Coordinates of C-alpha atoms in Angstrom, one line a residue:
X1438 CA 162.1 -151.6 186.8
X1439 CA 165.5 -149.8 188.3
X1440 CA 168.2 -148.0 185.8
X1441 CA 170.8 -150.5 186.7
X1442 CA 168.4 -153.4 185.6
X1443 CA 167.6 -152.1 182.3
X1444 CA 170.9 -151.2 181.5
X1445 CA 171.8 -154.7 182.3
X1446 CA 169.1 -155.9 180.1
X1447 CA 170.1 -153.4 177.2
X1448 CA 173.8 -154.4 177.4
X1449 CA 172.7 -157.8 176.3
X1450 CA 169.8 -157.3 174.0
X1451 CA 170.8 -154.1 172.1
X1452 CA 173.4 -153.8 169.5
X1453 CA 173.4 -149.7 169.7
X1454 CA 173.3 -149.6 173.4
X1455 CA 175.8 -151.3 173.9
X1456 CA 178.0 -149.6 171.3
X1457 CA 177.0 -146.4 172.7
X1458 CA 178.2 -147.7 176.1
X1459 CA 181.8 -149.0 174.4
X1460 CA 182.3 -145.5 173.0
X1461 CA 181.3 -143.5 176.4
X1462 CA 184.0 -145.9 178.4
X1463 CA 186.5 -145.2 175.4
X1464 CA 186.0 -141.9 175.3
X1465 CA 186.5 -141.9 179.5
X1466 CA 189.3 -143.6 179.3
X1467 CA 190.8 -141.0 176.8
X1468 CA 190.0 -138.4 179.0
X1469 CA 191.5 -139.8 182.0
X1470 CA 194.8 -139.6 180.3
X1471 CA 194.2 -135.7 179.7
X1472 CA 193.5 -135.2 183.7
X1473 CA 196.4 -137.2 184.5
X1474 CA 199.0 -134.8 182.5
X1475 CA 199.9 -131.6 184.1
X1476 CA 200.0 -129.4 181.0
X1477 CA 197.8 -129.4 178.0
X1478 CA 198.6 -128.1 174.3
X1479 CA 196.1 -126.3 172.9
X1480 CA 195.5 -129.3 170.9
X1481 CA 194.8 -131.5 173.5
X1482 CA 192.3 -129.2 175.1
X1483 CA 190.8 -129.2 171.7
X1484 CA 190.2 -132.8 172.1
X1485 CA 189.6 -133.0 175.6
X1486 CA 186.4 -130.7 174.5
X1487 CA 185.4 -132.6 172.2
X1488 CA 185.6 -135.8 173.9
X1489 CA 183.6 -134.3 176.4
X1490 CA 180.5 -133.4 173.7
X1491 CA 180.6 -137.0 172.4
X1492 CA 180.7 -138.4 175.8
X1493 CA 177.5 -136.4 176.6
X1494 CA 175.8 -136.8 173.6
X1495 CA 176.3 -140.7 174.4
X1496 CA 175.0 -140.3 177.6
X1497 CA 172.2 -138.9 176.4
X1498 CA 171.8 -141.4 173.9
X1499 CA 172.3 -144.2 176.7
X1500 CA 169.5 -142.5 178.4
X1501 CA 167.0 -141.9 175.3
X1502 CA 167.1 -145.7 174.9
X1503 CA 166.8 -146.8 178.4
X1504 CA 163.4 -144.7 178.6
X1505 CA 162.3 -145.8 175.5
X1506 CA 162.7 -149.4 177.1
X1507 CA 161.1 -148.5 180.1
X1508 CA 158.1 -147.1 178.3
X1509 CA 157.5 -150.5 176.3
X1510 CA 157.2 -152.3 179.1
X1511 CA 153.8 -150.6 180.7

């Protein structure tokens, strides 16, 4: 089963996956606002770094859930 198909299924069936995906998108929007600025304060740089870490952790979690789902089909 393709990754895109699994993602679509999990978005419908798994609250945990849906929540992780929503947060991931929220963090991406916040990061885009930082990218639009020509200068970041030290506080903003720190927040940007933390958002990147959180976003990556959510991506890892979603990948784990997708892998777990794929294995459950076998």
